[in-house]
Each structure stands twice: as structure tokens, then as C-alpha cells.
Short mmCIF file of C-alpha atoms in Angstrom, two decimals:
data_model
loop_
_atom_site.label_atom_id
_atom_site.label_comp_id
_atom_site.label_asym_id
_atom_site.label_seq_id
_atom_site.Cartn_x
_atom_site.Cartn_y
_atom_site.Cartn_z
CA MET A 266 102.16 -52.82 16.65
CA LYS A 267 99.67 -54.30 14.04
CA ASN A 268 102.53 -55.91 12.05
CA THR A 269 104.12 -57.24 15.19
CA ILE A 270 100.80 -58.99 16.06
CA ILE A 271 100.56 -60.50 12.61
CA ILE A 272 104.15 -61.74 12.88
CA TYR A 273 103.44 -63.20 16.21
CA ARG A 274 100.24 -65.13 15.00
CA LYS A 275 102.11 -66.19 11.92
CA GLN A 276 104.75 -67.65 14.09
CA LEU A 277 102.27 -69.39 16.29
CA LYS A 278 100.60 -70.96 13.28
CA ASP A 279 103.87 -71.98 11.56
CA THR A 280 105.46 -73.44 14.69
CA GLY A 281 102.24 -75.53 15.26
CA LYS A 282 103.07 -77.21 11.88
CA ASN A 283 106.73 -77.44 12.52
CA MET A 284 107.26 -80.57 14.67
CA ALA A 285 111.12 -79.97 15.11
CA LEU A 286 110.44 -76.58 16.69
CA TRP A 287 107.21 -77.51 18.56
CA ILE A 288 109.01 -80.38 20.27
CA GLN A 289 111.51 -77.89 21.67
CA PHE A 290 108.87 -76.21 23.74
CA VAL A 291 107.25 -79.33 25.17
CA MET A 292 110.10 -81.81 25.54
CA PHE A 293 111.59 -80.91 28.78
CA PRO A 294 108.19 -80.03 30.59
CA VAL A 295 106.88 -83.46 29.55
CA MET A 296 110.04 -85.28 30.25
CA ALA A 297 110.09 -83.64 33.78
CA ALA A 298 106.40 -84.61 34.27
CA ILE A 299 107.02 -88.27 33.42
CA MET A 300 110.18 -88.70 35.49
CA GLU A 301 108.79 -86.76 38.55
CA ASN A 302 105.90 -89.16 38.68
CA SER A 303 107.70 -92.34 37.73
CA ILE A 304 111.20 -92.38 39.41
CA ARG A 305 111.45 -92.31 43.10
CA VAL A 306 114.94 -92.87 44.60
CA GLU A 307 115.67 -92.57 48.34
CA GLY A 308 117.71 -89.52 49.26
CA MET A 309 116.90 -87.75 45.99
CA PRO A 310 116.04 -84.02 46.65
CA GLU A 311 112.38 -83.25 46.22
CA HIS A 312 111.41 -82.12 42.67
CA PHE A 313 115.03 -83.12 41.49
CA PHE A 314 113.94 -83.71 37.86
CA VAL A 315 111.96 -80.37 37.66
CA GLY A 316 115.26 -78.49 38.74
CA MET A 317 117.34 -80.46 36.26
CA PHE A 318 114.98 -80.02 33.23
CA THR A 319 114.09 -76.45 34.00
CA VAL A 320 117.73 -75.46 33.34
CA MET A 321 117.97 -77.57 30.16
CA HIS A 322 114.73 -75.91 29.01
CA VAL A 323 116.04 -72.45 29.49
CA GLY A 324 119.41 -73.36 28.03
CA MET A 325 118.13 -75.12 24.89
CA ALA A 326 114.62 -74.11 23.81
CA PRO A 327 114.91 -70.38 23.19
CA LEU A 328 118.42 -70.60 21.93
CA THR A 329 117.49 -73.26 19.28
CA VAL A 330 114.18 -71.82 18.32
CA SER A 331 115.15 -68.33 17.94
CA ALA A 332 118.15 -69.22 15.83
CA ALA A 333 116.10 -71.62 13.68
CA ILE A 334 113.24 -69.18 12.97
CA ILE A 335 115.38 -66.26 11.85
CA SER A 336 117.90 -68.35 9.89
CA GLU A 337 115.11 -70.09 8.07
CA GLU A 338 113.44 -66.77 7.18
CA LYS A 339 116.83 -65.65 5.88
CA GLU A 340 117.48 -68.70 3.86
CA LYS A 341 114.05 -68.93 2.29
CA ASN A 342 113.85 -65.18 1.57
CA THR A 343 110.51 -64.71 3.37
CA LEU A 344 112.22 -61.79 5.37
CA ARG A 345 112.69 -60.01 2.00
CA MET A 346 108.94 -60.31 1.26
CA LEU A 347 108.18 -58.91 4.77
CA ARG A 348 110.36 -55.90 3.93
CA PHE A 349 108.35 -55.30 0.82
CA ALA A 350 105.25 -55.30 2.86
CA ASN A 351 106.77 -52.53 4.92
CA VAL A 352 107.45 -54.59 8.06
CA LYS A 353 110.14 -52.99 10.08
CA PRO A 354 113.02 -55.14 11.37
CA LEU A 355 111.97 -54.16 15.02
CA GLU A 356 108.38 -55.18 14.25
CA TYR A 357 109.68 -58.61 13.07
CA LEU A 358 112.06 -59.09 15.95
CA CYS A 359 109.33 -58.06 18.58
CA GLY A 360 106.82 -60.53 16.96
CA THR A 361 109.18 -63.38 16.63
CA GLY A 362 110.81 -62.68 20.04
CA GLY A 363 107.65 -62.20 21.81
CA PHE A 364 106.34 -65.52 20.45
CA VAL A 365 109.50 -67.53 21.51
CA PHE A 366 109.47 -65.72 24.86
CA THR A 367 105.85 -66.54 25.72
CA ALA A 368 106.02 -70.21 24.30
CA CYS A 369 109.09 -70.76 26.44
CA MET A 370 107.51 -69.17 29.46
CA ALA A 371 104.41 -71.41 29.09
CA GLY A 372 106.87 -74.20 29.56
CA GLY A 373 108.35 -72.36 32.38
CA VAL A 374 105.03 -71.96 34.21
CA ALA A 375 104.44 -75.68 33.65
CA PHE A 376 107.77 -76.34 35.50
CA GLY A 377 106.59 -74.08 38.23
CA PHE A 378 103.51 -76.09 38.73
CA LEU A 379 105.23 -79.28 38.45
CA GLY A 380 107.73 -78.07 41.11
CA GLY A 381 104.95 -77.35 43.53
CA TYR A 382 105.68 -73.56 43.52
CA MET A 383 102.74 -71.37 44.52
CA GLY A 384 102.03 -67.67 44.96
CA GLU A 385 105.08 -65.49 45.54
CA LYS A 386 107.49 -68.41 45.04
CA LEU A 387 105.81 -69.18 41.57
CA LEU A 388 106.36 -65.58 40.61
CA LEU A 389 109.89 -65.62 41.65
CA PHE A 390 110.40 -68.90 39.78
CA CYS A 391 108.97 -67.37 36.62
CA LEU A 392 111.18 -64.20 36.94
CA ILE A 393 114.21 -66.40 37.15
CA MET A 394 112.95 -68.41 34.13
CA ALA A 395 112.25 -65.21 32.31
CA ALA A 396 115.90 -63.89 32.83
CA GLY A 397 117.32 -67.14 31.49
CA ILE A 398 115.02 -67.34 28.60
CA LEU A 399 115.90 -63.75 27.59
CA ALA A 400 119.62 -64.39 27.67
CA SER A 401 119.23 -67.69 25.69
CA MET A 402 116.89 -66.00 23.19
CA LEU A 403 119.22 -63.13 22.50
CA PHE A 404 122.13 -65.65 21.89
CA GLY A 405 119.88 -67.56 19.55
CA ALA A 406 118.80 -64.46 17.70
CA ALA A 407 122.47 -63.36 17.28
CA ILE A 408 123.31 -66.67 15.80
CA GLY A 409 120.23 -66.65 13.49
CA VAL A 410 120.99 -63.13 12.24
CA TRP A 411 124.56 -64.00 11.60
CA SER A 412 123.84 -67.29 9.67
CA ARG A 413 122.85 -67.24 6.07
CA THR A 414 121.32 -70.66 6.33
CA GLN A 415 119.78 -73.01 8.82
CA ILE A 416 122.49 -75.52 8.62
CA ALA A 417 125.06 -72.86 9.34
CA ALA A 418 122.88 -71.77 12.43
CA THR A 419 122.58 -75.33 13.69
CA ALA A 420 126.32 -75.81 13.52
CA VAL A 421 126.90 -73.12 16.07
CA VAL A 422 123.71 -73.64 18.18
CA THR A 423 124.15 -77.25 18.89
CA PRO A 424 127.53 -77.15 20.83
CA MET A 425 126.44 -73.87 22.44
CA MET A 426 123.20 -75.17 23.74
CA MET A 427 124.94 -78.27 24.88
CA VAL A 428 127.24 -76.13 26.95
CA PHE A 429 124.52 -73.94 28.51
CA ALA A 430 122.14 -76.78 29.09
CA PHE A 431 124.53 -79.44 30.62
CA LEU A 432 127.08 -77.32 32.28
CA PRO A 433 125.18 -76.79 35.57
CA MET A 434 124.66 -80.45 35.89
CA LEU A 435 128.25 -81.34 35.22
CA ALA A 436 129.46 -78.56 37.53
CA MET A 437 127.83 -80.72 40.38
CA PHE A 438 130.37 -83.40 39.84
CA ASN A 439 133.59 -81.63 39.06
CA GLN A 440 135.13 -78.43 40.53
CA THR A 441 137.05 -77.34 37.45
CA ILE A 442 133.74 -77.51 35.40
CA GLU A 443 132.13 -75.59 38.27
CA LYS A 444 134.67 -72.81 37.87
CA ILE A 445 134.12 -72.55 34.14
CA ALA A 446 130.34 -72.84 34.73
CA ASP A 447 130.61 -69.74 37.01
CA ILE A 448 130.52 -67.38 34.01
CA ALA A 449 127.53 -69.08 32.27
CA TYR A 450 123.92 -67.67 32.88
CA SER A 451 122.53 -71.07 33.07
CA GLN A 452 124.66 -72.14 36.03
CA HIS A 453 123.39 -68.96 37.90
CA ILE A 454 119.83 -69.77 36.94
CA GLN A 455 120.47 -73.23 38.57
CA LEU A 456 121.84 -71.47 41.70
CA LEU A 457 119.09 -69.07 41.99
CA LEU A 458 116.56 -71.91 41.77
CA ASN A 459 118.47 -73.83 44.33
CA SER A 460 118.31 -70.65 46.68
CA LEU A 461 114.55 -70.42 46.01
CA ASN A 462 114.04 -74.03 46.92
CA ALA A 463 116.17 -73.73 49.91
CA GLY A 464 114.37 -70.54 51.02
CA THR A 465 117.74 -68.81 51.26
CA PRO A 466 118.39 -65.27 49.82
CA ALA A 467 119.91 -65.06 46.35
CA GLU A 468 123.48 -63.87 45.99
CA ALA A 469 124.02 -60.51 44.09
CA LYS A 470 126.73 -62.38 42.13
CA ASN A 471 123.90 -64.74 40.50
CA VAL A 472 122.08 -61.64 39.22
CA ILE A 473 125.14 -59.87 38.01
CA VAL A 474 126.37 -62.78 35.96
CA ILE A 475 122.93 -63.36 34.44
CA ALA A 476 122.76 -59.60 33.59
CA ALA A 477 126.21 -59.70 32.19
CA ASN A 478 125.24 -62.60 29.99
CA VAL A 479 122.23 -60.78 28.79
CA MET A 480 124.29 -57.74 27.89
CA ILE A 481 126.98 -59.75 26.07
CA ALA A 482 124.14 -61.55 24.03
CA ALA A 483 122.58 -58.12 23.21
CA VAL A 484 125.97 -56.72 22.14
CA LEU A 485 126.64 -59.93 19.96
CA PHE A 486 123.17 -59.56 18.52
CA GLY A 487 123.97 -55.86 17.75
CA ILE A 488 127.10 -56.82 16.02
CA ALA A 489 125.45 -59.58 13.94
CA TYR A 490 122.55 -57.13 12.99
CA ARG A 491 124.92 -54.38 11.83
CA ARG A 492 127.21 -56.65 9.92
CA ARG A 493 124.75 -59.05 8.29
CA GLY A 494 121.29 -57.28 8.70
CA LEU A 495 118.01 -59.03 8.86
CA MET A 496 117.12 -59.18 5.20
CA MET B 11 97.19 -36.02 -23.07
CA ALA B 12 100.79 -35.95 -21.67
CA ILE B 13 102.17 -39.47 -21.30
CA LYS B 14 103.62 -39.81 -17.73
CA THR B 15 107.01 -41.37 -16.99
CA ALA B 16 106.48 -43.91 -14.41
CA ILE B 17 110.03 -45.36 -14.14
CA ASP B 18 113.06 -43.33 -14.93
CA ILE B 19 116.48 -45.10 -14.81
CA ARG B 20 119.29 -42.63 -15.18
CA ARG B 21 122.88 -43.76 -15.83
CA VAL B 22 122.74 -46.60 -13.35
CA THR B 23 126.13 -48.38 -12.94
CA GLN B 24 126.76 -51.17 -10.43
CA TYR B 25 129.93 -52.68 -9.28
CA PHE B 26 130.31 -55.76 -7.19
CA GLY B 27 133.88 -55.35 -5.97
CA GLU B 28 135.96 -54.77 -8.98
CA GLN B 29 133.43 -56.33 -11.33
CA LYS B 30 131.18 -54.01 -13.24
CA VAL B 31 127.88 -55.72 -13.51
CA LEU B 32 125.66 -52.77 -14.90
CA ALA B 33 127.15 -50.07 -17.06
CA ASP B 34 125.38 -46.73 -17.53
CA ILE B 35 121.87 -48.08 -17.86
CA THR B 36 119.33 -45.47 -18.99
CA LEU B 37 115.76 -46.31 -19.61
CA SER B 38 112.31 -44.75 -19.31
CA VAL B 39 109.03 -46.51 -18.82
CA GLU B 40 105.57 -44.93 -19.34
CA LYS B 41 102.86 -45.43 -16.93
CA GLY B 42 100.78 -48.54 -17.72
CA GLU B 43 103.44 -49.97 -20.12
CA ILE B 44 104.91 -53.54 -20.10
CA ILE B 45 108.72 -53.30 -20.56
CA GLY B 46 110.76 -56.44 -20.98
CA LEU B 47 114.38 -56.78 -20.20
CA LEU B 48 115.93 -59.55 -22.10
CA GLY B 49 119.31 -61.15 -21.68
CA PRO B 50 121.01 -64.44 -20.90
CA SER B 51 121.78 -65.52 -17.39
CA GLY B 52 124.35 -63.25 -15.66
CA ALA B 53 123.59 -60.34 -17.98
CA GLY B 54 122.49 -58.14 -14.90
CA LYS B 55 118.72 -58.35 -15.06
CA THR B 56 118.16 -59.33 -11.55
CA THR B 57 120.67 -56.76 -10.29
CA LEU B 58 118.78 -54.05 -12.11
CA ILE B 59 115.40 -55.20 -10.59
CA LYS B 60 117.07 -55.09 -7.13
CA ILE B 61 118.24 -51.66 -7.69
CA MET B 62 114.84 -50.54 -9.03
CA THR B 63 113.09 -51.90 -6.03
CA GLY B 64 115.55 -50.31 -3.55
CA GLN B 65 117.15 -53.72 -2.48
CA LEU B 66 120.44 -52.47 -3.79
CA VAL B 67 121.78 -48.95 -3.80
CA PRO B 68 123.50 -48.34 -7.10
CA SER B 69 127.29 -47.50 -7.36
CA ALA B 70 126.23 -44.58 -9.56
CA GLY B 71 123.07 -43.12 -11.16
CA SER B 72 119.44 -43.18 -9.95
CA VAL B 73 116.11 -44.82 -10.28
CA MET B 74 112.96 -42.73 -10.01
CA LEU B 75 109.60 -44.48 -9.52
CA ASP B 76 106.75 -41.98 -9.91
CA GLY B 77 109.23 -39.25 -9.24
CA HIS B 78 110.63 -40.91 -6.05
CA ASP B 79 114.29 -41.70 -5.85
CA MET B 80 114.39 -45.41 -4.73
CA ALA B 81 117.69 -45.06 -2.91
CA GLU B 82 115.84 -42.60 -0.59
CA ALA B 83 112.11 -43.17 -0.56
CA LYS B 84 111.93 -46.89 -0.68
CA GLN B 85 109.94 -47.56 2.48
CA GLU B 86 107.06 -45.12 1.23
CA MET B 87 107.22 -46.60 -2.22
CA TYR B 88 106.84 -50.35 -1.15
CA ARG B 89 103.10 -49.82 -0.79
CA ASN B 90 103.02 -49.18 -4.50
CA ILE B 91 105.31 -52.12 -5.60
CA GLY B 92 104.49 -55.71 -6.25
CA MET B 93 107.30 -58.15 -6.60
CA MET B 94 107.74 -61.56 -7.86
CA MET B 95 111.40 -62.56 -7.63
CA ASP B 96 112.82 -65.96 -8.72
CA ASP B 97 113.07 -67.12 -5.11
CA LEU B 98 109.50 -66.84 -4.22
CA GLY B 99 109.77 -66.62 -0.49
CA PHE B 100 106.78 -68.38 1.00
CA TYR B 101 106.01 -69.86 4.45
CA GLU B 102 105.86 -73.30 2.92
CA ARG B 103 104.36 -75.15 5.95
CA LEU B 104 101.37 -72.68 5.80
CA SER B 105 98.49 -72.77 3.26
CA GLY B 106 98.30 -70.48 0.21
CA TYR B 107 95.47 -68.67 1.89
CA ASP B 108 97.26 -68.13 5.10
CA ASN B 109 100.24 -66.85 3.21
CA LEU B 110 98.27 -64.22 1.43
CA LYS B 111 96.15 -63.43 4.63
CA ILE B 112 99.39 -62.53 6.31
CA PHE B 113 100.30 -60.02 3.57
CA ALA B 114 96.72 -58.83 3.42
CA GLY B 115 97.15 -57.86 7.11
CA PHE B 116 100.30 -55.93 6.40
CA TYR B 117 98.66 -54.04 3.60
CA ASP B 118 95.46 -53.43 5.41
CA VAL B 119 93.70 -55.20 2.62
CA PRO B 120 90.16 -56.91 3.35
CA GLU B 121 90.32 -60.65 3.62
CA ALA B 122 87.78 -60.89 0.81
CA ARG B 123 90.57 -59.68 -1.61
CA VAL B 124 92.53 -62.88 -0.67
CA ARG B 125 89.75 -64.94 -2.01
CA GLU B 126 89.47 -62.75 -5.17
CA VAL B 127 93.07 -63.02 -6.25
CA LEU B 128 93.23 -66.76 -5.41
CA GLU B 129 90.27 -67.21 -7.63
CA GLN B 130 92.00 -65.22 -10.39
CA VAL B 131 94.91 -67.49 -10.49
CA GLY B 132 92.80 -70.64 -10.12
CA LEU B 133 94.18 -71.53 -6.76
CA TYR B 134 91.13 -71.04 -4.45
CA ARG B 135 90.14 -74.68 -4.35
CA TYR B 136 93.75 -75.43 -3.27
CA ARG B 137 93.61 -72.78 -0.61
CA LYS B 138 93.98 -75.07 2.37
CA SER B 139 96.87 -77.08 1.01
CA PRO B 140 100.34 -76.12 2.41
CA VAL B 141 102.45 -74.40 -0.12
CA GLN B 142 105.22 -77.04 0.26
CA LYS B 143 102.78 -79.39 -1.75
CA PHE B 144 102.35 -76.90 -4.54
CA SER B 145 103.97 -77.53 -8.03
CA LYS B 146 106.49 -74.86 -9.37
CA GLY B 147 103.58 -73.50 -11.59
CA MET B 148 101.16 -73.11 -8.62
CA LYS B 149 103.89 -71.42 -6.56
CA ASN B 150 104.46 -69.02 -9.39
CA ARG B 151 100.79 -68.20 -9.58
CA LEU B 152 100.57 -67.74 -5.79
CA ALA B 153 103.47 -65.41 -6.03
CA LEU B 154 101.74 -63.46 -8.79
CA SER B 155 98.63 -63.19 -6.65
CA ARG B 156 100.64 -62.05 -3.63
CA ALA B 157 102.33 -59.43 -5.77
CA VAL B 158 99.01 -57.98 -6.89
CA LEU B 159 97.14 -58.45 -3.62
CA HIS B 160 97.41 -54.79 -2.66
CA ARG B 161 96.74 -53.46 -6.16
CA PRO B 162 100.36 -51.92 -6.66
CA ALA B 163 100.96 -49.26 -9.32
CA PHE B 164 104.30 -51.00 -10.18
CA LEU B 165 104.86 -54.65 -10.79
CA PHE B 166 108.32 -56.18 -11.04
CA LEU B 167 108.42 -59.69 -12.45
CA ASP B 168 111.68 -61.57 -12.42
CA GLU B 169 111.46 -64.52 -14.95
CA PRO B 170 107.70 -65.05 -14.09
CA THR B 171 107.28 -67.98 -16.40
CA ALA B 172 110.72 -69.75 -16.21
CA GLY B 173 110.45 -73.43 -16.18
CA LEU B 174 106.67 -73.54 -16.49
CA ASP B 175 104.45 -75.65 -18.79
CA PRO B 176 102.67 -73.84 -21.69
CA ALA B 177 99.33 -73.85 -20.02
CA THR B 178 100.40 -72.13 -16.89
CA THR B 179 102.55 -69.72 -18.92
CA LEU B 180 99.43 -68.71 -20.92
CA GLN B 181 97.53 -68.23 -17.78
CA ILE B 182 100.14 -65.97 -16.34
CA HIS B 183 100.43 -64.08 -19.61
CA LYS B 184 96.68 -63.49 -19.45
CA MET B 185 97.01 -62.15 -15.87
CA ILE B 186 99.93 -59.86 -16.78
CA GLY B 187 97.90 -58.56 -19.73
CA GLN B 188 94.84 -57.84 -17.45
CA MET B 189 96.89 -55.96 -15.06
CA GLN B 190 98.43 -53.83 -17.78
CA LYS B 191 94.78 -52.99 -18.74
CA ASP B 192 94.17 -52.04 -15.19
CA GLY B 193 96.87 -49.39 -15.53
CA VAL B 194 99.79 -51.19 -13.82
CA THR B 195 103.30 -50.46 -15.05
CA ILE B 196 105.05 -53.85 -15.41
CA PHE B 197 108.75 -54.37 -15.61
CA LEU B 198 109.59 -57.95 -16.52
CA THR B 199 112.81 -59.90 -17.09
CA THR B 200 112.74 -62.92 -19.31
CA HIS B 201 114.95 -65.22 -21.51
CA ASN B 202 111.84 -65.86 -23.47
CA MET B 203 111.67 -63.93 -26.72
CA VAL B 204 108.03 -65.03 -27.55
CA GLU B 205 106.95 -63.88 -24.20
CA ALA B 206 108.67 -60.52 -24.75
CA GLU B 207 107.25 -60.09 -28.19
CA LYS B 208 103.79 -61.07 -27.06
CA LEU B 209 103.60 -58.87 -23.84
CA CYS B 210 105.87 -56.06 -24.06
CA LYS B 211 105.50 -52.56 -25.66
CA HIS B 212 109.23 -52.06 -25.56
CA VAL B 213 112.05 -54.40 -24.92
CA ALA B 214 115.68 -53.70 -23.84
CA LEU B 215 118.39 -56.21 -24.76
CA LEU B 216 120.94 -56.47 -22.01
CA HIS B 217 124.39 -57.90 -22.63
CA ASP B 218 127.31 -57.95 -20.02
CA GLY B 219 125.57 -55.10 -18.09
CA SER B 220 124.84 -52.90 -21.11
CA ILE B 221 121.81 -52.20 -23.16
CA VAL B 222 122.72 -53.15 -26.65
CA GLU B 223 119.24 -52.51 -28.16
CA TYR B 224 116.07 -50.93 -27.09
CA GLY B 225 112.60 -50.31 -28.84
CA GLU B 226 109.45 -52.05 -29.87
CA PRO B 227 109.92 -55.76 -30.55
CA GLN B 228 108.67 -55.64 -34.08
CA ALA B 229 110.73 -52.52 -34.90
CA ILE B 230 113.93 -54.26 -33.73
CA ASN B 231 113.18 -57.13 -35.77
CA ARG B 232 112.59 -55.17 -38.79
CA LYS B 233 115.64 -53.01 -38.10
CA TYR B 234 117.79 -56.17 -38.27
CA ASN B 235 116.13 -57.63 -41.30
CA TYR B 236 119.08 -57.02 -43.60
CA ARG B 237 118.83 -60.15 -45.73
CA ASN B 238 115.10 -59.75 -46.55
CA ARG B 239 114.30 -63.29 -46.84
CA LEU B 240 111.21 -65.33 -47.79
CA LYS B 241 110.40 -68.74 -46.34
CA ILE B 242 108.50 -71.38 -48.32
CA HIS B 243 107.19 -74.40 -46.88
CA LEU B 244 106.35 -77.15 -49.37
CA TYR B 245 103.74 -79.90 -49.10
CA SER B 246 106.70 -82.36 -49.07
CA GLY B 247 107.65 -80.93 -45.66
CA GLU B 248 110.81 -79.25 -47.08
CA ASP B 249 111.46 -75.51 -46.01
CA ILE B 250 113.15 -73.31 -48.62
CA GLU B 251 114.50 -69.83 -47.77
CA LEU B 252 114.94 -67.22 -50.64
CA GLU B 253 117.17 -64.21 -50.25
CA LEU B 254 115.25 -61.34 -51.85
CA GLN B 255 118.27 -59.15 -52.85
CA ASN B 256 117.92 -60.58 -56.38
CA ALA B 257 114.20 -60.01 -56.83
CA LYS B 258 113.82 -61.26 -60.29
CA GLU B 259 115.42 -64.63 -59.52
CA ALA B 260 113.42 -65.04 -56.30
CA ALA B 261 110.17 -64.24 -58.12
CA LYS B 262 111.05 -66.82 -60.80
CA THR B 263 111.71 -69.53 -58.09
CA VAL B 264 108.37 -68.72 -56.25
CA PHE B 265 106.53 -68.75 -59.63
CA GLU B 266 108.03 -72.18 -60.44
CA TYR B 267 106.87 -73.70 -57.13
CA LEU B 268 103.46 -72.07 -57.47
CA GLN B 269 103.00 -73.47 -61.01
CA SER B 270 103.87 -76.97 -59.73
CA GLY B 271 101.51 -76.68 -56.87
CA GLN B 272 103.96 -77.64 -54.28
CA ILE B 273 103.62 -74.70 -51.92
CA GLU B 274 101.80 -75.04 -48.66
CA THR B 275 102.67 -71.71 -47.00
CA ILE B 276 104.89 -68.51 -47.72
CA HIS B 277 106.19 -66.36 -44.88
CA SER B 278 108.49 -63.37 -44.71
CA ALA B 279 111.38 -64.55 -42.60
CA GLU B 280 112.19 -61.64 -40.45
CA PRO B 281 114.72 -62.18 -37.65
CA ASP B 282 113.25 -62.74 -34.10
CA LEU B 283 114.62 -61.06 -30.89
CA GLU B 284 116.75 -64.25 -30.34
CA SER B 285 118.57 -64.01 -33.59
CA VAL B 286 119.01 -60.21 -33.12
CA PHE B 287 120.56 -60.66 -29.86
CA LEU B 288 122.73 -63.36 -31.23
CA GLU B 289 123.86 -61.07 -34.13
CA LEU B 290 124.48 -58.09 -31.74
CA THR B 291 126.38 -59.97 -29.01
CA GLY B 292 127.43 -63.33 -30.43
CA ARG B 293 125.50 -64.94 -27.46
CA SER B 294 122.20 -66.76 -27.24
CA LEU B 295 119.48 -65.40 -24.95
CA GLN B 296 119.24 -68.96 -23.68
CA GLU B 297 122.79 -69.21 -22.78
CA GLY B 298 123.46 -70.52 -19.16
CA ARG B 299 119.76 -71.35 -19.23
CA GLN B 300 119.91 -74.99 -19.84
CA ASP B 301 122.27 -75.56 -16.97
CA ALA B 302 120.17 -73.55 -14.60
CA GLU B 303 116.93 -75.54 -15.53
CA GLU B 304 118.65 -78.82 -15.18
CA ASP B 305 119.79 -77.76 -11.73
CA TRP B 306 116.38 -76.59 -10.85
CA SER B 307 114.43 -79.63 -12.23
CA PHE B 308 116.47 -81.92 -9.88
CA GLY B 309 114.41 -80.61 -6.90
CA LYS B 310 111.27 -79.41 -8.58
CA ALA B 311 107.88 -80.57 -7.08
CA ASP B 312 105.91 -80.88 -10.56
#
């Protein structure tokens, strides 16, 4: 536990000095806040921008950041030094994963307040966010572990995050894309948020698809870890 | 008092695919000794260090550190090992102090020790600067301070002074010497024969994965002193080497120079480790070094 906390603190400090990563956490909440307060179009659903940017935040930030952190540590051989300090892979993953999760959830809570969610609704909103962030983070960690360099990780992460982040929005305009999006966790995060906003019960399918995505991401992470290892 | 074996390398062989990079290496290092592994680039030095520190499991043979087999007991042994590899592995956006503080936390070392080691390497006044702004020499000193932070019993140094200026090299040599006095067993790889002769009790010359010579540096030099030469430096700047096989002839020449008052200095011209290595292998210790240094200097921060 001690080592996990040290890794968490290290990551907090390091990310604070890494503009490229730091911006991932704040970009979408800030954009949502600005647009919510500056753009008013008649007929536009209430908190339209919050809904749109929430899914982008879930699809992009955890994926990009976890892949970037792990691949950078591999590339710069800092993981090897951690190993010599007797840091176990699980401690490292918990510390780094814990940081990415809480930092992304902080953005999630900001979205919750921007969207006017309160009480039980805010709690449900955060749960939906947490499920999406977990799936995204696991996919990112799998890519980070698999990649030997940051450039290699970015080459995989960029198209993947574009798909997960923008698919739900594009699915609104095209039925074929909607069918494809039906297997992506981000689409079902969007659908769950729509249900929450409308006050209608969530469909079991939404939860099943998200859970399946989490499991696939976990399996991919397991394969990457066994084949390439952390150090 | 019985001398304790600290590092025991027994018949270590390593293959990468079909390629044999280490062949039947056997070495024994006493507690508190500095041993140097000399060889040109690609000789297998780093591979051997990786095996000794449990980063690689050898294809055959074993490495025992303080009686523990590194292929099995590496996790428990890491507490006793300090490492300085060629790729230093720092969190470059963080300060030198923060980097060491992280590791002090892992090792349960009090924070006061961070200040102590930074002062030892002369980096305390730069403690708040991010590591990415450090020069190559400062990074090496920081790496050395991290390696000794937890007062390890074993120190593995992979080319600790490669590419450094003479002043920094001297500072690192002093630190290594001090650690040896403190009883640390030090295993260092180097291309630098002067460094090896100055620091090491024993050296092993590694060529194509095999140890071609082992012993005390001076003893090795004497062993290969076949030609028994004398080197005379004249006031005119001219250097003259005399072969002493024909002692009468040589003595006559020296006497003539002495009589004419031309001699500034006279030295015995024993071979050094570089020339011994060249004689044994037909290769220079510096081989492959120049290219590597040129590659490195392209991006160096100095």
C-alpha cells in the first residue's frame, strides 16, 4: 500500500508538470463550461454540451493518459528503476490507475455539477462515468503495456480514442454508424446518460455492453502484460 | 580472517536466439572489492550486469550474491543492490530532490538521507531544478546518489563515467573509492583502462563473451611485458624507446644520452591494459566507442 501511495503522489506531481497530460483532464470540462454558458440555440436540449463533452471526456482522457504514462515509463526505463526499488507491478498499476481514475472522475464530477445533477442523480451520473472511465483506462493501459515507446502508443491510441469519443455523436446522424456504435461502451454511456436525463429506466443491454467492453479491455491488458510485461 | 565471497559467477552462458553473447563466465568477487569488467562495445558487459542483477535469467550457469541465487531470490536481494545503468531512468520533469525522495520512500530511508547524498555529489544546490535541465555529468552524479541512497551492499555501475569531463570523472572516482572504504562490493564495467587501473583490485578482460584475462591490473601489465622496454624523453621533445633484450647495447645508449645531458625523464615502458587487450584479441577497448559517443553527443545536454 505504501508503494502504491508513493506512485500515486509521484504521478500527481509529474502530471502537474506535464501540460500535454494535464490538459487532457481539464479540456472537456472547461469546453463544456464555456459552451454551456455562451451558446444558446432555440430547440437545443438542456445541457446539450455537457452530454456531448462528457462522452468525449470518457472516451479520450483515460485512454490517452494511461497509455501515455505507462509507455513513457517503459521508454525511459523508469519502470526498471522502480523494480529495483522492489515496487511490485500490481502496486505500480494501482498507483497509476488510481491516479488516472480519480483525476478523470474529478472531471466527471465537474460535468455532473455543470449538468445540474444533484443528489441521487449526481451519484448515478458518477457511476455511469466511472464505468466508462474504467473501460477506457483498461484499453489505454493495454496499449501502454504493449507499446515499447510513446510514439508507438500514440499511433494506436489516436484512432481508437477518435472512434470511442466521436462514435456516439456520429451515431445520431447515421443509422449504419449507429449499428456499429452499438458495440462500443461510449455509445452505451451516452444512452445511459440520455436515460438519466429523461428519467427513464436504463436498459439491461447498456450495462451488458459496457461490462463486456470492460472485460475485453481487461483480457487485452492481460495478454499485453503476459506477452510484453511491465518492465 | 576468512575473506568472504560476495559475488560468485559460475559458468554463466547466455544466448540471444542463436547468438552466444556470454560463454562460460566464471568469476569470484570478494566482499568490499572493486572489480572492473573491461571490453569494447558488444563484448557482453551489460548482459552480464543484467544477469547479475536478476534482470536476465542466464541460459546456463548461476550468479550468487551473498549466497543467494539471483535467478530465484532477486526480489529479496534488491534491497541490497544499487544500480547505475547506462540509461539512467529519471522522472525528468521532476527535480533531482523529488526523484530521490520517491526512492527514499520505497526504501524507507529518512528524507535527511536525500540531502546527505545530494550534498555528497555536489547537487544539493540544484535540488529544485528539473532533471531534464541537468547536464550529462549531473545526471550521472544523481544516478550514483540514487544508487547509494539506501546504503546497498552491492553496487553495479555500467560505464559510470562514459562521456564525462575529467573533473566530473574525478568526482565520481572519489565517491566510488569512498564507497569501497565503507565496505560496498562494487562491480563496474568500463572502456577506460585508466579508470580500471586506478579503481579496481581485479579486472577481467571480456572479448566476444569470454574472459580472456583476469587479475590485478599491474600484474596483468607485467605478465605481458615481454619486450622489457625503456622509454627516454629528451629535452628536445623526442621520445626514444629502447628494447632491453640486449642490455649492454641499451646501457651504452642510455649512458651516451646521460653524458650529453639530453635526458629529461626515463620510464619503464610496460604495456597498459589497452595494449594487453589489443595483443590478446586484436581489438581495441575503444572499438565501437567513438561511434557511440558521436551518436550520444548529438543529443547531449552539456
